[in-house]
Short mmCIF file of C-alpha atoms and ligand atoms in Angstrom, two decimals:
data_model
loop_
_atom_site.label_atom_id
_atom_site.label_comp_id
_atom_site.label_asym_id
_atom_site.label_seq_id
_atom_site.Cartn_x
_atom_site.Cartn_y
_atom_site.Cartn_z
CA UNK A 1 1.73 -126.48 146.36
CA UNK A 2 -1.04 -124.11 145.30
CA UNK A 3 -0.21 -121.03 143.25
CA UNK A 4 -0.28 -117.57 144.81
CA UNK A 5 -3.51 -115.67 144.28
CA UNK A 6 -3.60 -112.19 142.77
CA UNK A 7 -6.74 -110.05 142.55
CA UNK A 8 -6.47 -107.40 139.81
CA UNK A 9 -8.89 -104.53 139.42
CA UNK A 10 -9.12 -102.51 136.22
CA UNK A 11 -10.62 -99.03 136.56
CA UNK A 12 -12.85 -97.24 134.06
CA UNK A 13 -10.10 -95.76 131.89
CA UNK A 14 -8.21 -99.07 131.94
CA UNK A 15 -11.21 -100.67 130.17
CA UNK A 16 -12.24 -97.44 128.40
CA UNK A 17 -12.30 -98.85 124.86
CA UNK A 18 -11.41 -101.96 122.88
CA UNK A 19 -7.67 -101.33 122.88
CA UNK A 20 -7.68 -100.72 126.65
CA UNK A 21 -9.65 -103.91 127.26
CA UNK A 22 -7.18 -105.83 125.09
CA UNK A 23 -4.29 -104.36 127.08
CA UNK A 24 -6.00 -105.30 130.37
CA UNK A 25 -6.48 -108.85 129.12
CA UNK A 26 -2.77 -109.06 128.25
CA UNK A 27 -1.82 -107.86 131.72
CA UNK A 28 -4.06 -110.45 133.38
CA UNK A 29 -2.81 -113.20 131.05
CA UNK A 30 0.83 -112.41 131.90
CA UNK A 31 0.07 -112.61 135.61
CA UNK A 32 -1.77 -115.89 135.10
CA UNK A 33 1.46 -117.52 133.95
CA UNK A 34 2.63 -117.68 137.57
CA UNK A 35 -0.42 -117.15 139.78
CA UNK A 36 -4.11 -117.68 140.06
CA UNK A 37 -5.87 -114.50 139.01
CA UNK A 38 -9.24 -112.92 139.74
CA UNK A 39 -10.09 -109.88 137.64
CA UNK A 40 -12.45 -107.21 138.98
CA UNK A 41 -13.75 -104.69 136.46
CA UNK A 42 -15.29 -101.23 136.61
CA UNK A 43 -17.66 -99.91 134.00
CA UNK A 44 -16.03 -98.35 130.92
CA UNK A 45 -15.12 -94.76 131.81
CA UNK A 46 -18.01 -92.31 131.82
CA UNK A 47 -20.64 -95.06 131.74
CA UNK A 48 -21.70 -94.91 135.39
CA UNK A 49 -22.05 -91.11 135.25
CA UNK A 50 -24.21 -91.43 132.17
CA UNK A 51 -26.40 -94.10 133.78
CA UNK A 52 -26.90 -92.07 136.94
CA UNK A 53 -27.80 -88.98 134.91
CA UNK A 54 -30.31 -91.03 132.89
CA UNK A 55 -31.84 -92.54 136.02
CA UNK A 56 -32.14 -89.11 137.61
CA UNK A 57 -33.91 -87.73 134.53
CA UNK A 58 -36.20 -90.77 134.47
CA UNK A 59 -37.11 -89.89 138.07
CA UNK A 60 -38.54 -86.62 136.76
CA UNK A 61 -40.65 -88.47 134.19
CA UNK A 62 -38.24 -88.01 131.26
CA UNK A 63 -37.76 -91.32 129.44
CA UNK A 64 -36.02 -89.83 126.39
CA UNK A 65 -32.68 -89.29 128.07
CA UNK A 66 -32.63 -92.86 129.38
CA UNK A 67 -33.49 -94.25 125.96
CA UNK A 68 -30.74 -92.15 124.36
CA UNK A 69 -28.20 -93.17 127.03
CA UNK A 70 -28.96 -96.87 126.65
CA UNK A 71 -28.70 -96.58 122.88
CA UNK A 72 -25.28 -94.89 123.18
CA UNK A 73 -24.11 -97.55 125.62
CA UNK A 74 -25.21 -100.25 123.22
CA UNK A 75 -23.20 -98.69 120.43
CA UNK A 76 -20.14 -98.20 122.60
CA UNK A 77 -20.13 -101.80 123.83
CA UNK A 78 -21.02 -103.29 120.45
CA UNK A 79 -18.12 -101.41 118.87
CA UNK A 80 -15.72 -102.75 121.48
CA UNK A 81 -17.12 -106.25 121.06
CA UNK A 82 -16.66 -106.14 117.29
CA UNK A 83 -13.03 -105.12 117.66
CA UNK A 84 -12.19 -107.56 120.43
CA UNK A 85 -13.85 -110.83 119.52
CA UNK A 86 -13.17 -112.49 116.19
CA UNK A 87 -15.34 -115.62 116.49
CA UNK A 88 -18.87 -114.93 115.34
CA UNK A 89 -20.47 -117.43 117.76
CA UNK A 90 -18.69 -116.00 120.73
CA UNK A 91 -19.55 -112.45 119.64
CA UNK A 92 -23.24 -113.31 119.23
CA UNK A 93 -23.32 -114.94 122.64
CA UNK A 94 -21.89 -111.85 124.36
CA UNK A 95 -24.06 -109.48 122.29
CA UNK A 96 -27.17 -111.37 123.42
CA UNK A 97 -26.12 -111.15 127.04
CA UNK A 98 -25.49 -107.42 126.69
CA UNK A 99 -28.86 -106.92 125.06
CA UNK A 100 -30.54 -108.62 128.02
CA UNK A 101 -28.73 -106.30 130.41
CA UNK A 102 -29.70 -103.23 128.35
CA UNK A 103 -33.32 -104.40 128.18
CA UNK A 104 -33.37 -104.72 131.93
CA UNK A 105 -32.01 -101.16 132.13
CA UNK A 106 -34.72 -99.92 129.78
CA UNK A 107 -37.44 -101.54 131.89
CA UNK A 108 -36.00 -100.04 135.08
CA UNK A 109 -35.85 -96.55 133.54
CA UNK A 110 -39.35 -96.82 132.10
CA UNK A 111 -40.77 -97.90 135.45
CA UNK A 112 -38.97 -95.01 137.11
CA UNK A 113 -40.30 -92.50 134.56
CA UNK A 114 -43.81 -93.86 134.88
CA UNK A 115 -43.81 -93.41 138.65
CA UNK A 116 -41.77 -90.20 138.51
CA UNK A 117 -39.84 -91.67 141.38
CA UNK A 118 -36.27 -92.94 141.61
CA UNK A 119 -35.74 -95.10 144.68
CA UNK A 120 -32.23 -95.77 146.01
CA UNK A 121 -32.76 -99.43 145.21
CA UNK A 122 -33.59 -98.74 141.56
CA UNK A 123 -30.73 -96.26 141.27
CA UNK A 124 -28.36 -99.01 142.43
CA UNK A 125 -29.74 -101.41 139.84
CA UNK A 126 -29.40 -98.86 137.04
CA UNK A 127 -25.93 -97.70 138.05
CA UNK A 128 -24.66 -101.30 138.16
CA UNK A 129 -25.38 -101.87 134.47
CA UNK A 130 -21.98 -100.55 133.33
CA UNK A 131 -20.04 -103.17 135.29
CA UNK A 132 -22.43 -105.88 134.14
CA UNK A 133 -21.85 -104.90 130.51
CA UNK A 134 -18.10 -104.74 130.93
CA UNK A 135 -17.39 -108.09 132.64
CA UNK A 136 -18.46 -110.32 129.70
CA UNK A 137 -16.42 -108.11 127.36
CA UNK A 138 -13.25 -108.55 129.40
CA UNK A 139 -13.88 -112.28 129.82
CA UNK A 140 -14.35 -112.49 126.04
CA UNK A 141 -11.11 -110.59 125.43
CA UNK A 142 -9.25 -113.10 127.63
CA UNK A 143 -10.78 -116.03 125.76
CA UNK A 144 -9.71 -114.37 122.51
CA UNK A 145 -6.05 -114.62 123.56
CA UNK A 146 -6.45 -118.19 124.69
CA UNK A 147 -7.01 -117.67 128.41
CA UNK A 148 -9.98 -119.50 129.86
CA UNK A 149 -12.22 -117.16 131.82
CA UNK A 150 -15.76 -116.69 133.09
CA UNK A 151 -17.72 -113.51 133.83
CA UNK A 152 -19.15 -113.67 137.34
CA UNK A 153 -21.71 -111.30 138.80
CA UNK A 154 -20.58 -109.96 142.19
CA UNK A 155 -24.17 -110.27 143.42
CA UNK A 156 -23.31 -113.96 143.72
CA UNK A 157 -20.24 -113.22 145.85
CA UNK A 158 -20.34 -110.02 147.88
CA UNK A 159 -23.04 -110.09 150.55
CA UNK A 160 -23.83 -106.65 151.93
CA UNK A 161 -26.18 -104.84 154.26
CA UNK A 162 -29.13 -103.09 152.65
CA UNK A 163 -27.73 -99.55 152.68
CA UNK A 164 -28.24 -98.64 149.03
CA UNK A 165 -25.61 -96.40 147.48
CA UNK A 166 -23.01 -97.16 150.13
CA UNK A 167 -23.46 -100.76 151.22
CA UNK A 168 -21.09 -102.51 153.62
CA UNK A 169 -19.92 -106.07 153.07
CA UNK A 170 -20.80 -108.86 155.49
CA UNK A 171 -17.46 -110.59 155.42
CA UNK A 172 -18.28 -114.05 156.74
CA UNK A 173 -21.10 -114.62 154.26
CA UNK A 174 -18.97 -113.08 151.48
CA UNK A 175 -16.13 -115.45 152.31
CA UNK A 176 -18.40 -118.50 152.16
CA UNK A 177 -19.98 -117.52 148.85
CA UNK A 178 -16.73 -116.45 147.20
CA UNK A 179 -15.03 -119.69 148.21
CA UNK A 180 -17.92 -121.77 146.91
CA UNK A 181 -18.24 -119.92 143.61
CA UNK A 182 -14.69 -118.83 142.74
CA UNK A 183 -12.40 -121.48 144.22
CA UNK A 184 -13.52 -124.23 141.81
CA UNK A 185 -12.91 -121.87 138.86
CA UNK A 186 -9.45 -121.00 140.16
CA UNK A 187 -8.60 -124.64 140.82
CA UNK A 188 -9.61 -125.34 137.25
CA UNK A 189 -7.17 -122.66 136.01
CA UNK A 190 -9.84 -120.17 134.89
CA UNK A 191 -9.78 -116.41 135.45
CA UNK A 192 -13.07 -115.24 136.97
CA UNK A 193 -13.95 -111.72 135.75
CA UNK A 194 -16.07 -110.17 138.47
CA UNK A 195 -18.24 -107.03 138.29
CA UNK A 196 -16.81 -104.38 140.62
CA UNK A 197 -18.89 -101.86 142.57
CA UNK A 198 -21.86 -104.16 143.22
CA UNK A 199 -23.03 -106.64 145.81
CA UNK A 200 -26.34 -107.98 147.03
CA UNK A 201 -28.09 -108.38 150.35
CA UNK A 202 -28.53 -111.89 151.72
CA UNK A 203 -32.03 -111.78 150.19
CA UNK A 204 -30.47 -111.13 146.78
CA UNK A 205 -31.34 -107.43 146.39
CA UNK A 206 -28.62 -105.65 144.37
CA UNK A 207 -26.64 -102.96 146.20
CA UNK A 208 -23.65 -100.76 145.32
CA UNK A 209 -20.61 -99.96 147.43
CA UNK A 210 -20.53 -96.23 146.58
CA UNK A 211 -18.97 -94.27 143.73
CA UNK A 212 -15.51 -95.52 142.89
CA UNK A 213 -16.32 -98.69 144.84
CA UNK A 214 -14.65 -101.20 142.52
CA UNK A 215 -11.40 -100.66 144.43
CA UNK A 216 -13.24 -101.83 147.52
CA UNK A 217 -14.69 -104.83 145.63
CA UNK A 218 -11.13 -105.94 144.86
CA UNK A 219 -9.94 -105.80 148.47
CA UNK A 220 -13.16 -107.41 149.74
CA UNK A 221 -12.62 -110.37 147.40
CA UNK A 222 -8.90 -110.43 148.15
CA UNK A 223 -9.60 -110.63 151.87
CA UNK A 224 -12.40 -113.17 151.42
CA UNK A 225 -10.13 -115.57 149.53
CA UNK A 226 -6.87 -114.84 151.37
CA UNK A 227 -5.15 -113.37 148.28
CA UNK A 228 -1.40 -112.83 148.30
CA UNK A 229 -1.63 -109.47 146.59
CA UNK A 230 -4.10 -107.04 145.09
CA UNK A 231 -3.23 -104.87 142.11
CA UNK A 232 -5.35 -101.83 141.28
CA UNK A 233 -4.67 -100.90 137.65
CA UNK A 234 -5.51 -97.29 136.89
CA UNK A 235 -4.47 -94.37 134.66
CA UNK A 236 -1.67 -92.89 136.79
CA UNK A 237 1.69 -94.35 137.83
CA UNK A 238 0.64 -95.03 141.41
CA UNK A 239 -0.21 -92.97 144.46
CA UNK A 240 1.32 -89.58 143.75
CA UNK A 241 2.47 -86.88 146.15
CA UNK A 242 -0.61 -84.89 145.05
CA UNK A 243 -3.35 -85.08 142.45
CA UNK A 244 -1.40 -84.63 139.18
CA UNK A 245 -4.31 -82.67 137.74
CA UNK A 246 -3.69 -80.01 140.40
CA UNK A 247 0.05 -80.08 141.05
CA UNK A 248 2.30 -80.32 138.03
CA UNK A 249 5.35 -81.62 139.92
CA UNK A 250 3.51 -84.50 141.65
CA UNK A 251 5.66 -87.63 141.85
CA UNK A 252 4.94 -91.33 142.35
CA UNK A 253 5.46 -92.62 145.88
CA UNK A 254 7.07 -96.10 145.79
CA UNK A 255 5.94 -97.27 149.26
CA UNK A 256 3.20 -96.04 151.51
CA UNK A 257 1.49 -97.40 154.62
CA UNK A 258 -2.13 -98.46 154.86
CA UNK A 259 -2.73 -95.61 157.20
CA UNK A 260 -1.22 -92.94 154.98
CA UNK A 261 -3.02 -94.22 151.90
CA UNK A 262 -6.31 -94.45 153.79
CA UNK A 263 -5.87 -90.90 155.05
CA UNK A 264 -5.26 -89.65 151.50
CA UNK A 265 -8.27 -91.54 150.19
CA UNK A 266 -10.47 -90.27 152.98
CA UNK A 267 -9.52 -86.68 152.17
CA UNK A 268 -10.31 -86.98 148.50
CA UNK A 269 -7.43 -88.68 146.64
CA UNK A 270 -9.63 -90.30 144.03
CA UNK A 271 -7.04 -92.92 143.16
CA UNK A 272 -8.42 -95.08 146.01
CA UNK A 273 -11.96 -95.48 147.27
CA UNK A 274 -11.87 -94.38 150.94
CA UNK A 275 -12.86 -97.80 152.27
CA UNK A 276 -10.48 -99.82 150.09
CA UNK A 277 -7.92 -100.63 152.75
CA UNK A 278 -10.42 -101.48 155.44
CA UNK A 279 -10.99 -104.92 153.99
CA UNK A 280 -7.31 -105.91 154.05
CA UNK A 281 -6.21 -104.30 157.34
CA UNK A 282 -6.55 -107.48 159.32
CA UNK A 283 -4.84 -109.82 156.86
CA UNK A 284 -2.13 -107.30 155.89
CA UNK A 285 -2.37 -108.11 152.18
CA UNK A 286 -0.21 -105.77 150.04
CA UNK A 287 -2.12 -103.56 147.60
CA UNK A 288 -0.38 -102.17 144.51
CA UNK A 289 -1.51 -99.17 142.50
CA UNK A 290 -0.19 -99.42 138.95
CA UNK A 291 -0.66 -97.79 135.57
CA UNK A 292 -2.33 -100.06 133.01
CA UNK A 293 -1.01 -97.73 130.28
CA UNK A 294 2.57 -98.23 131.53
CA UNK A 295 2.60 -101.73 133.03
CA UNK A 296 6.41 -101.81 133.01
CA UNK A 297 6.47 -99.28 135.87
CA UNK A 298 6.50 -100.67 139.41
CA UNK A 299 3.74 -98.40 140.80
CA UNK A 300 3.08 -97.85 144.49
CA UNK A 301 3.10 -100.60 147.08
CA UNK A 302 0.73 -100.12 150.00
CA UNK A 303 1.61 -102.28 153.01
CA UNK A 304 0.67 -102.26 156.70
CA UNK A 305 3.75 -100.25 157.66
CA UNK A 306 4.91 -98.69 154.40
CA UNK A 307 8.47 -97.44 154.40
CA UNK A 308 9.64 -94.45 156.35
CA UNK A 309 10.78 -91.43 154.39
CA UNK A 310 12.42 -89.97 157.47
CA UNK A 311 11.26 -86.48 156.73
CA UNK A 312 7.63 -86.54 157.71
CA UNK A 313 5.33 -85.32 154.97
CA UNK A 314 4.54 -87.93 152.33
CA UNK A 315 1.72 -86.49 150.26
CA UNK A 316 -1.01 -83.89 150.00
CA UNK A 317 -4.62 -84.16 149.14
CA UNK A 318 -7.59 -81.88 148.77
CA UNK A 319 -11.31 -82.25 148.73
CA UNK A 320 -13.58 -79.61 147.30
CA UNK A 321 -17.11 -81.04 147.37
CA UNK A 322 -17.45 -80.02 151.00
CA UNK A 323 -18.99 -77.21 153.02
CA UNK A 324 -18.14 -75.55 156.32
CA UNK A 325 -20.83 -75.29 158.97
CA UNK A 326 -20.31 -73.21 162.06
CA UNK A 327 -22.36 -73.01 165.20
CA UNK A 328 -21.34 -70.13 167.37
CA UNK A 329 -21.30 -66.76 168.97
CA UNK A 330 -20.21 -65.71 172.47
CA UNK A 331 -23.55 -66.87 173.86
CA UNK A 332 -22.96 -70.54 173.20
CA UNK A 333 -20.71 -70.85 176.24
CA UNK A 334 -23.88 -70.98 178.31
CA UNK A 335 -25.80 -73.43 176.16
CA UNK A 336 -25.87 -76.84 177.80
CA UNK A 337 -24.06 -79.58 175.93
CA UNK A 338 -23.75 -77.65 172.70
CA UNK A 339 -21.05 -79.95 171.34
CA UNK A 340 -22.99 -83.12 172.13
CA UNK A 341 -26.18 -81.74 170.66
CA UNK A 342 -24.41 -80.52 167.52
CA UNK A 343 -22.94 -83.89 166.72
CA UNK A 344 -25.92 -85.99 167.69
CA UNK A 345 -27.80 -83.83 165.20
CA UNK A 346 -25.25 -84.44 162.44
CA UNK A 347 -25.37 -88.16 163.21
CA UNK A 348 -29.17 -88.22 163.04
CA UNK A 349 -28.95 -86.41 159.68
CA UNK A 350 -26.47 -89.11 158.53
CA UNK A 351 -23.97 -86.41 157.60
CA UNK A 352 -20.40 -87.59 157.41
CA UNK A 353 -18.28 -85.11 159.40
CA UNK A 354 -14.81 -84.89 157.90
CA UNK A 355 -13.13 -82.42 160.18
CA UNK A 356 -13.95 -80.58 163.39
CA UNK A 357 -12.37 -77.47 164.84
CA UNK A 358 -13.37 -75.70 168.00
CA UNK A 359 -11.96 -72.57 169.53
CA UNK A 360 -10.96 -73.00 173.15
CA UNK A 361 -13.41 -70.42 174.41
CA UNK A 362 -16.12 -72.60 172.89
CA UNK A 363 -17.25 -69.53 170.98
CA UNK A 364 -17.40 -71.35 167.75
CA UNK A 365 -17.63 -74.94 166.65
CA UNK A 366 -17.01 -75.46 163.00
CA UNK A 367 -16.97 -78.63 161.02
CA UNK A 368 -16.90 -79.92 157.47
CA UNK A 369 -19.48 -82.11 155.80
CA UNK A 370 -19.93 -83.30 152.22
CA UNK A 371 -21.67 -80.64 150.08
CA UNK A 372 -24.52 -83.05 149.42
CA UNK A 373 -25.26 -83.27 153.16
CA UNK A 374 -24.81 -79.57 153.97
CA UNK A 375 -28.26 -78.00 153.57
CA UNK A 376 -29.95 -80.93 155.31
CA UNK A 377 -27.52 -80.70 158.23
CA UNK A 378 -27.99 -76.94 158.68
CA UNK A 379 -31.77 -77.35 158.69
CA UNK A 380 -31.51 -80.06 161.32
CA UNK A 381 -29.20 -77.90 163.47
CA UNK A 382 -31.48 -74.86 163.22
CA UNK A 383 -34.30 -77.04 164.43
CA UNK A 384 -32.29 -78.52 167.29
CA UNK A 385 -31.15 -75.08 168.48
CA UNK A 386 -34.34 -73.21 167.62
CA UNK A 387 -35.05 -72.22 171.23
CA UNK A 388 -31.46 -71.17 171.87
CA UNK A 389 -31.42 -69.19 168.66
CA UNK A 390 -34.57 -67.33 169.58
CA UNK A 391 -33.00 -66.45 172.96
CA UNK A 392 -29.87 -65.49 171.05
CA UNK A 393 -27.70 -67.77 173.11
CA UNK A 394 -26.51 -69.34 169.91
CA UNK A 395 -25.97 -66.44 167.62
CA UNK A 396 -25.47 -68.14 164.35
CA UNK A 397 -25.56 -71.35 162.45
CA UNK A 398 -23.94 -70.62 159.13
CA UNK A 399 -22.96 -72.47 156.01
CA UNK A 400 -20.02 -71.69 153.74
CA UNK A 401 -20.21 -73.78 150.58
CA UNK A 402 -17.17 -72.28 148.80
CA UNK A 403 -14.38 -73.94 150.68
CA UNK A 404 -11.96 -76.82 150.31
CA UNK A 405 -10.04 -78.96 152.77
CA UNK A 406 -6.37 -79.60 152.15
CA UNK A 407 -4.61 -82.36 154.07
CA UNK A 408 -0.90 -82.86 154.63
CA UNK A 409 -0.31 -86.57 155.23
CA UNK A 410 2.62 -88.62 156.50
CA UNK A 411 3.02 -91.26 159.19
CA UNK A 412 6.33 -89.80 160.28
CA UNK A 413 4.99 -86.36 160.95
CA UNK A 414 4.50 -87.78 164.42
CA UNK A 415 7.61 -86.73 166.26
CA UNK A 416 8.83 -84.45 163.48
CA UNK A 417 8.54 -80.98 164.91
CA UNK A 418 7.79 -78.02 162.75
CA UNK A 419 5.56 -79.56 160.09
CA UNK A 420 2.59 -77.43 161.07
CA UNK A 421 4.75 -74.31 161.30
CA UNK A 422 6.31 -74.87 157.89
CA UNK A 423 2.93 -75.57 156.34
CA UNK A 424 1.39 -72.38 157.63
CA UNK A 425 4.42 -70.22 156.83
CA UNK A 426 4.39 -71.52 153.26
CA UNK A 427 0.71 -70.71 152.96
CA UNK A 428 1.26 -67.26 154.43
CA UNK A 429 4.06 -66.55 151.96
CA UNK A 430 1.69 -67.39 149.10
CA UNK A 431 -1.11 -65.32 150.64
CA UNK A 432 -3.41 -68.28 151.21
CA UNK A 433 -5.83 -67.48 153.97
CA UNK A 434 -6.55 -70.34 156.41
CA UNK A 435 -10.12 -70.54 157.68
CA UNK A 436 -9.77 -73.46 160.13
CA UNK A 437 -7.20 -76.06 161.14
CA UNK A 438 -7.37 -79.58 162.57
CA UNK A 439 -4.75 -82.15 163.45
CA UNK A 440 -5.66 -85.67 164.43
CA UNK A 441 -4.05 -87.00 167.59
CA UNK A 442 -2.44 -89.71 165.49
CA UNK A 443 -0.50 -86.88 163.83
CA UNK A 444 -0.70 -88.61 160.47
CA UNK A 445 -2.56 -85.67 159.05
CA UNK A 446 -2.78 -81.92 159.39
CA UNK A 447 -5.78 -80.57 157.59
CA UNK A 448 -6.89 -77.05 156.99
CA UNK A 449 -9.78 -75.26 155.39
CA UNK A 450 -9.20 -72.66 152.69
CA UNK A 451 -11.39 -70.81 150.23
CA UNK A 452 -12.09 -73.10 147.29
CA UNK A 453 -10.43 -70.76 144.84
CA UNK A 454 -7.21 -70.95 146.88
CA UNK A 455 -7.09 -74.76 146.93
CA UNK A 456 -4.64 -75.18 144.05
CA UNK A 457 -2.34 -72.46 145.40
CA UNK A 458 -2.41 -74.11 148.85
CA UNK A 459 -1.42 -77.46 147.36
CA UNK A 460 1.36 -75.93 145.27
CA UNK A 461 2.76 -73.94 148.20
CA UNK A 462 2.93 -76.96 150.52
CA UNK A 463 4.19 -79.29 147.80
CA UNK A 464 7.08 -76.90 147.21
CA UNK A 465 7.73 -76.33 150.92
CA UNK A 466 8.23 -80.04 151.59
CA UNK A 467 10.13 -80.56 148.30
CA UNK A 468 7.74 -83.39 147.42
CA UNK A 469 8.70 -83.19 143.75
CA UNK A 470 12.17 -84.50 144.64
CA UNK A 471 12.72 -88.28 144.70
CA UNK A 472 13.25 -89.69 148.17
CA UNK A 473 11.62 -86.78 149.95
P1 ADP B 501 -10.05 -95.56 138.02
O1 ADP B 501 -11.07 -95.28 136.97
O2 ADP B 501 -8.89 -96.36 137.53
O3 ADP B 501 -10.64 -96.10 139.28
P2 ADP B 501 -9.95 -92.92 139.17
O4 ADP B 501 -10.24 -91.81 138.22
O5 ADP B 501 -11.02 -93.35 140.11
O6 ADP B 501 -9.40 -94.15 138.33
O7 ADP B 501 -8.65 -92.56 140.04
C1 ADP B 501 -7.46 -92.19 139.39
C2 ADP B 501 -7.30 -90.68 139.39
O8 ADP B 501 -7.13 -90.24 140.74
C3 ADP B 501 -6.08 -90.17 138.69
O9 ADP B 501 -6.29 -90.02 137.31
C4 ADP B 501 -5.78 -88.86 139.40
O10 ADP B 501 -6.22 -87.76 138.66
C5 ADP B 501 -6.59 -88.93 140.67
N1 ADP B 501 -5.79 -88.67 141.89
C6 ADP B 501 -6.14 -87.83 142.88
N2 ADP B 501 -5.20 -87.78 143.82
C7 ADP B 501 -4.22 -88.64 143.44
C8 ADP B 501 -2.98 -89.05 144.02
N3 ADP B 501 -2.53 -88.58 145.20
N4 ADP B 501 -2.26 -89.96 143.35
C9 ADP B 501 -2.68 -90.46 142.18
N5 ADP B 501 -3.83 -90.11 141.58
C10 ADP B 501 -4.60 -89.21 142.20
N1 LIG B 502 -18.16 -97.54 137.95
C1 LIG B 502 -18.30 -97.12 139.33
C2 LIG B 502 -18.19 -95.61 139.43
O1 LIG B 502 -17.97 -94.94 138.42
C3 LIG B 502 -17.34 -97.80 140.25
C4 LIG B 502 -15.87 -97.57 139.98
O2 LIG B 502 -15.50 -97.02 138.95
O3 LIG B 502 -15.06 -97.95 140.83
O4 LIG B 502 -18.37 -95.09 140.49
MG1 MG B 503 -11.72 -95.16 140.85
#
């Protein structure tokens, strides 16, 4: 009988330096004693940010910053290599490979600086360098402890569409390629160490899955190969009741459903890339979130149905890189199809609308988009409604950039009366002003808009109200 298959992803902090990489290798090696293992790696922490900053500067003609960044990355990876790999031959082999990757990065940045133009395609190639540098290091660390492994570039496995910066996998092609490339390695008892975050179009052009996308890489590969479980190793104990950086009493949730976890991720819980669970929905593969710095802890298990907590609210999340746009004024009642026109305009502007709220009199439609999309969306709306604005039927199209959305999430809120009431009373008690409210019909989520400076207070008030710091709540 074949062994179970486990896909493990290590995030940036979990491979942040030589000792972290060594710990990650130990974790994978332990798992390999009783299952087949595929490792997916992120770039070392901070590396992708640095690369993107360098690429952006190169786009303005500045080649110094890119040269400095690549030099720093070389030092960082060389230092890790020296600490991790004792055999000179092996070390030289990996160092050569890394040098080739860095040289490619230098050429890409120089070309960008020369043209003073950074295309999305080049940005993807530059931002993928961190994962490409990391995979051989982790594979080398496994070999060092006697575990056979091979670094594999995800461009050979994950086939995507051509939407640079946020590509979508084409699952059938991905399945075929992953089977052909990885199955023989697994059958041979090797651990493939795959670059997270990246893919390639069927023509072979490199793409990325979006920031934080290595989580998604892990579930894409897990689904493609019919894995038995996926473990996402990170720097916190699991999915917590709130972001621990914002709420001191946040607690690890032992079990959570796909839907709840997806809702949290969608509304900003960075612990999971928002699309992570999409890939495994159909197959129902369990996904664990665990702490690579405390591997003895069980972490959080994400399954299709989770486990009911009886009480309703499971966790909170907040997202601050968003802006509120409102289209309104008493006159808009008479404007034909104002709602349809508003949202076909946001769609044409490719703005992702996170939340919509409309007053019943139709006096005001307000919605939330990512900050990066906000100015573009407002311009497009002003153009669409230019005639109505000049006749003053639509009185305003405004943008508020200083807001945050807080979401209260829990599958069992459905049928639990009073959650909304308790939420808003708690906020009132703590003098948090609510700007807009939305509740999905699935009732898995109540979200509300507050001033950005009140975000932390809003999270603390609701966390306390639902006693989320207490085990079993
Ligand atoms: P990795 O590099 O391992 O992918 P990330 O930084 O992307 O890690 O995600 C982990 C971080 O997500 C945590 O350090 C934590 O600050 C943040 N986070 C936000 N919301 C939550 C939550 N509800 N539960 C756990 N972590 C959260
Ligand atoms: N390294 C990539 C990023 O920083 C992908 C990831 O970490 O998941 O966005
Ligand atoms: Mg992440």
